[in-house]
Backbone as a printed PyTorch tensor [residue, N CA C, xyz], in Angstrom:
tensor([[[ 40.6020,  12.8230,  69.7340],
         [ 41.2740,  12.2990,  70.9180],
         [ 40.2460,  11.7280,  71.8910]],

        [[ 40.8430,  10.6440,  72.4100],
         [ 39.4490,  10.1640,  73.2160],
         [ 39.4570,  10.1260,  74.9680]],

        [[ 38.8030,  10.5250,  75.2530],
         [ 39.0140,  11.2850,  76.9870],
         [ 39.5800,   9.3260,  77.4100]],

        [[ 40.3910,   9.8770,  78.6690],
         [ 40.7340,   8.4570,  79.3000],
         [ 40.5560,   8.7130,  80.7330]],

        [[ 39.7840,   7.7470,  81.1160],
         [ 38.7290,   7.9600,  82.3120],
         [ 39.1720,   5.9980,  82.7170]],

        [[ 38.5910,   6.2260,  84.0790],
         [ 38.4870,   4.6700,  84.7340],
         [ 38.4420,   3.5180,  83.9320]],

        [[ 37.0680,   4.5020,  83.3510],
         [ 35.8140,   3.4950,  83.0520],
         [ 36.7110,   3.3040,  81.4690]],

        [[ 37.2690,   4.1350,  80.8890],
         [ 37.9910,   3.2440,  79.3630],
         [ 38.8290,   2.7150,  79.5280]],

        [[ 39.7330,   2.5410,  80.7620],
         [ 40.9420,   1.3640,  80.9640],
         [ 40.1060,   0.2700,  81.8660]],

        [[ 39.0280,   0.3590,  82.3640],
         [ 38.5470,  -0.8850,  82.8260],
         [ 37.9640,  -1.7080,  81.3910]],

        [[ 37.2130,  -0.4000,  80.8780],
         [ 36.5300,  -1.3730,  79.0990],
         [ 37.6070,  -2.2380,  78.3040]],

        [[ 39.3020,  -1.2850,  78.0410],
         [ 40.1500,  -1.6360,  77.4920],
         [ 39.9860,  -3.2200,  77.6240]],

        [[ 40.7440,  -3.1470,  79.7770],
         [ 41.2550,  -4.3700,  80.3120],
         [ 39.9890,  -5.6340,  79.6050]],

        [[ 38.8540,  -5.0510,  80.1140],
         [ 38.0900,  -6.2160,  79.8930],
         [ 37.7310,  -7.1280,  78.1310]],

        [[ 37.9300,  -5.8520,  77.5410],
         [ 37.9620,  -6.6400,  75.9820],
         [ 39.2120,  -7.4420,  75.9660]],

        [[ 40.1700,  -6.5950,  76.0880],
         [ 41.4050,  -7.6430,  76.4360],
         [ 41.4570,  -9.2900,  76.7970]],

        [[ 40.8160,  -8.8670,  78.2910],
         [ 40.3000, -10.5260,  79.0560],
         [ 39.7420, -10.9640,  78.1230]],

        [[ 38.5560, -10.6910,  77.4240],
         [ 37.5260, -11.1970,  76.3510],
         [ 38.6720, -11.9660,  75.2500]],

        [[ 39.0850, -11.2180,  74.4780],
         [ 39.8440, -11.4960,  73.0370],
         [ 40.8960, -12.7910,  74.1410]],

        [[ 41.5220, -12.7790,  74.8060],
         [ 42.4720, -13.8220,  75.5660],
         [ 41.5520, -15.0780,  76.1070]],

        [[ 40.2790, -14.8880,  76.4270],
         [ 39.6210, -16.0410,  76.7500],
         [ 38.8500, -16.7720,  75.0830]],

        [[ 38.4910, -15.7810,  74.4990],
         [ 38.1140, -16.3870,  72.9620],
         [ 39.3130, -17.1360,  72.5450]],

        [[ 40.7600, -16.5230,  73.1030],
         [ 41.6380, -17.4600,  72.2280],
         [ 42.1150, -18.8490,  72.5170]],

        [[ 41.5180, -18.9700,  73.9080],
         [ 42.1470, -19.9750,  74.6190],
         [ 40.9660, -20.8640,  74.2320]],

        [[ 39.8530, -20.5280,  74.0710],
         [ 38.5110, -21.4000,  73.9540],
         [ 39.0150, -21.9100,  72.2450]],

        [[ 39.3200, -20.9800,  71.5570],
         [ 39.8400, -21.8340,  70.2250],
         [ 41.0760, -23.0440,  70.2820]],

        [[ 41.9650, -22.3460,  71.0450],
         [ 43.0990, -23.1580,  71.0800],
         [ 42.4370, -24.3370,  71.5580]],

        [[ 41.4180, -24.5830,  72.9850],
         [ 41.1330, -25.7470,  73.1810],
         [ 40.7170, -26.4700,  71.9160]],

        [[ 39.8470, -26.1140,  71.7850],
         [ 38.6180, -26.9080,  70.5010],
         [ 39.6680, -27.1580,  69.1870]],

        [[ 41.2330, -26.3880,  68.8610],
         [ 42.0600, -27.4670,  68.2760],
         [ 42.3850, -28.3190,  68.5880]],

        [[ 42.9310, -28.2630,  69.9340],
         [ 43.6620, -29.5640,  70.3050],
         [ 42.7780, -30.6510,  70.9210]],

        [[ 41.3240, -30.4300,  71.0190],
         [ 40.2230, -31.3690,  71.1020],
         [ 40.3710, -32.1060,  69.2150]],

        [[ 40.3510, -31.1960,  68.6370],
         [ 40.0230, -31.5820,  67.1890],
         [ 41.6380, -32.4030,  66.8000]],

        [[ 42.7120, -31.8960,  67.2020],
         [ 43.7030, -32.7560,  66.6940],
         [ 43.3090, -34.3860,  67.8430]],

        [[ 43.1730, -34.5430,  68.5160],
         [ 42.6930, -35.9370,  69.7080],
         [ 41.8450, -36.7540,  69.1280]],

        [[ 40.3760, -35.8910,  68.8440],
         [ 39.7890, -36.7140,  67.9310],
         [ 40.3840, -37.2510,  66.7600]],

        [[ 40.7610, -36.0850,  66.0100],
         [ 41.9270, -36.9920,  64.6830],
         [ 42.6460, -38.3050,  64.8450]],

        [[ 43.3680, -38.1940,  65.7800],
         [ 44.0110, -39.1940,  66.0250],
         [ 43.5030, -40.6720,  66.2560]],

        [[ 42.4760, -40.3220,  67.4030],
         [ 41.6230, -41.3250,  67.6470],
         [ 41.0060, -42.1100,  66.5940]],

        [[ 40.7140, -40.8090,  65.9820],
         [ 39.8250, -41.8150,  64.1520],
         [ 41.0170, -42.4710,  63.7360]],

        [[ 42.8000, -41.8640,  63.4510],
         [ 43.3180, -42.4470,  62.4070],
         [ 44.0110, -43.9410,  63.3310]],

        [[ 43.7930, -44.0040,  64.7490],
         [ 44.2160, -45.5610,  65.4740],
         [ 43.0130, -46.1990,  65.1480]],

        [[ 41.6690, -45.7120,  65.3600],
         [ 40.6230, -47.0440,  65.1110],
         [ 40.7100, -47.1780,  63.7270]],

        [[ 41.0900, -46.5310,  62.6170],
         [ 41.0330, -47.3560,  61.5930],
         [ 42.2440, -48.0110,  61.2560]],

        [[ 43.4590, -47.6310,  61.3040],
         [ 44.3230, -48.3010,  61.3170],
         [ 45.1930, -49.7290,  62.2920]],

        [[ 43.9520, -50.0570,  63.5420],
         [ 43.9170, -50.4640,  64.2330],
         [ 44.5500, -51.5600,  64.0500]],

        [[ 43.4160, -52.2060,  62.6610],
         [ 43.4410, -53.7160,  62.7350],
         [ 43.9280, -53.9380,  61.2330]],

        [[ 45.0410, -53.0440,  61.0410],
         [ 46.0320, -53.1250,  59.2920],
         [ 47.1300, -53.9220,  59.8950]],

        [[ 47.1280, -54.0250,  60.8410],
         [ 48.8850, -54.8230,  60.6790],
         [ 48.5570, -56.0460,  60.4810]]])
């Protein structure tokens, strides 16, 4: 059993914050990566019609 003190619901909260800011930093860098995609598939398809 593990003693519950301040200091392990402040550690909890803060890994918490941690794992929620790692996820948001991924989510960006998809939807950076789907933008770029796009961008590549208009400049090459730019000048097909």
């Amino acid at each position: 059993m593990q003693l519950t003190t301040p200091f392990t619901i402040l550690n909890k909260k803060f890994n918490e914050m941690d794992l929620i800011r790692d996820a948001m930093k991924r989510r960006k860098l998809a939807t950076e990566r789907l933008h770029n995609d796009y961008r590549k598939m208009y400049k090459t398809n730019q000048f097909a019609y």
